[in-house]
């Protein structure tokens, strides 16, 4: 864990605060790559993940942007209403599940809303390294567009196109045109609300873009109907212990109730921290982290949100 101080808290756009963090001991922060995120331990005891959006070359500070989510379970509300400049927080070292592909000759960056945070970091990195790219940034309106001035003042402003939901129809995102045909060496990166991401990703798939050239990061899991959830069992391979997972609890909750040490973070199926190997049984995958091929293999699952199609899962724990 790293103790940091909130150096500044700035309202950057409607319902979006920008936080600048620096180590309390004055030492350099760990290096990170574009697309990385950190865990932030909040005053109310919650842990939330936020993408780093400052230049990856910077080691004296981290910068994150936080949208106040109306459906928040306490994370964004705490950041907006409780955390202030001068406060001290505990954070993790950066982790990166959404890196730039080093082999890419050209990059197409698609950001929706607060999904701009990792995408902006990618733009900074590509501009600094001379990589060819263009960025498309979609928001509801200009007033809800975070980092607009920073982009305007950057050396890559000419490579960024803004698309506002309430703007002229002519400036709306035309994903079908932008992704009209696959280009060898061009990679696509998408981050934002699920509806926005589905639109871009489905367009890319329809146009025949290879899966290994399309990269995504979800910030929240899709709503799941739990009415049909049923109890199932998990067995720990190390001890043979069998635990029942009730219909109204997750496998992760059951494991934690038994004081079984398992890494976890988002509890929502988007970060991949709790992924656990499955030795026997068939999972009912509900995460937004793994690729379809990984789901099809059925040899790992996310106990924070996924369940079982078989009566029992034997886990590598």
JSON list of C-alpha atoms in Angstrom, two decimals, residues 4 29 33 55 74 108 118 130 158 170 173 216 239 246 253 257 267 289 298 304 308 312:
[
{"chain": "A", "resi": 4, "resn": "UNK", "atom": "CA", "xyz": [-0.76, 9.58, -0.80]},
{"chain": "A", "resi": 29, "resn": "UNK", "atom": "CA", "xyz": [5.45, 6.90, -7.37]},
{"chain": "A", "resi": 33, "resn": "UNK", "atom": "CA", "xyz": [1.78, 2.18, -18.48]},
{"chain": "A", "resi": 55, "resn": "UNK", "atom": "CA", "xyz": [1.27, 11.29, -18.58]},
{"chain": "A", "resi": 74, "resn": "UNK", "atom": "CA", "xyz": [-20.82, 4.72, -2.14]},
{"chain": "A", "resi": 108, "resn": "UNK", "atom": "CA", "xyz": [-8.07, 4.19, -32.97]},
{"chain": "A", "resi": 118, "resn": "UNK", "atom": "CA", "xyz": [-7.40, 5.53, -19.69]},
{"chain": "A", "resi": 130, "resn": "UNK", "atom": "CA", "xyz": [5.31, 9.47, -32.11]},
{"chain": "A", "resi": 158, "resn": "UNK", "atom": "CA", "xyz": [-5.78, 18.02, -33.85]},
{"chain": "A", "resi": 170, "resn": "UNK", "atom": "CA", "xyz": [-23.39, 15.83, -38.44]},
{"chain": "A", "resi": 173, "resn": "UNK", "atom": "CA", "xyz": [-19.91, 9.37, -33.95]},
{"chain": "A", "resi": 216, "resn": "UNK", "atom": "CA", "xyz": [-11.74, -2.96, -24.28]},
{"chain": "A", "resi": 239, "resn": "UNK", "atom": "CA", "xyz": [-8.52, -29.37, 1.64]},
{"chain": "A", "resi": 246, "resn": "UNK", "atom": "CA", "xyz": [-26.78, -19.64, -1.31]},
{"chain": "A", "resi": 253, "resn": "UNK", "atom": "CA", "xyz": [-18.75, -13.68, 0.07]},
{"chain": "A", "resi": 257, "resn": "UNK", "atom": "CA", "xyz": [-17.02, -15.60, 5.53]},
{"chain": "A", "resi": 267, "resn": "UNK", "atom": "CA", "xyz": [-16.72, -7.17, -6.49]},
{"chain": "A", "resi": 289, "resn": "UNK", "atom": "CA", "xyz": [-13.34, -8.98, -17.85]},
{"chain": "A", "resi": 298, "resn": "UNK", "atom": "CA", "xyz": [-14.46, -22.89, -18.46]},
{"chain": "A", "resi": 304, "resn": "UNK", "atom": "CA", "xyz": [-17.31, -12.09, -7.01]},
{"chain": "A", "resi": 308, "resn": "UNK", "atom": "CA", "xyz": [-22.30, -22.28, -11.57]},
{"chain": "A", "resi": 312, "resn": "UNK", "atom": "CA", "xyz": [-20.47, -28.02, -7.86]}
]
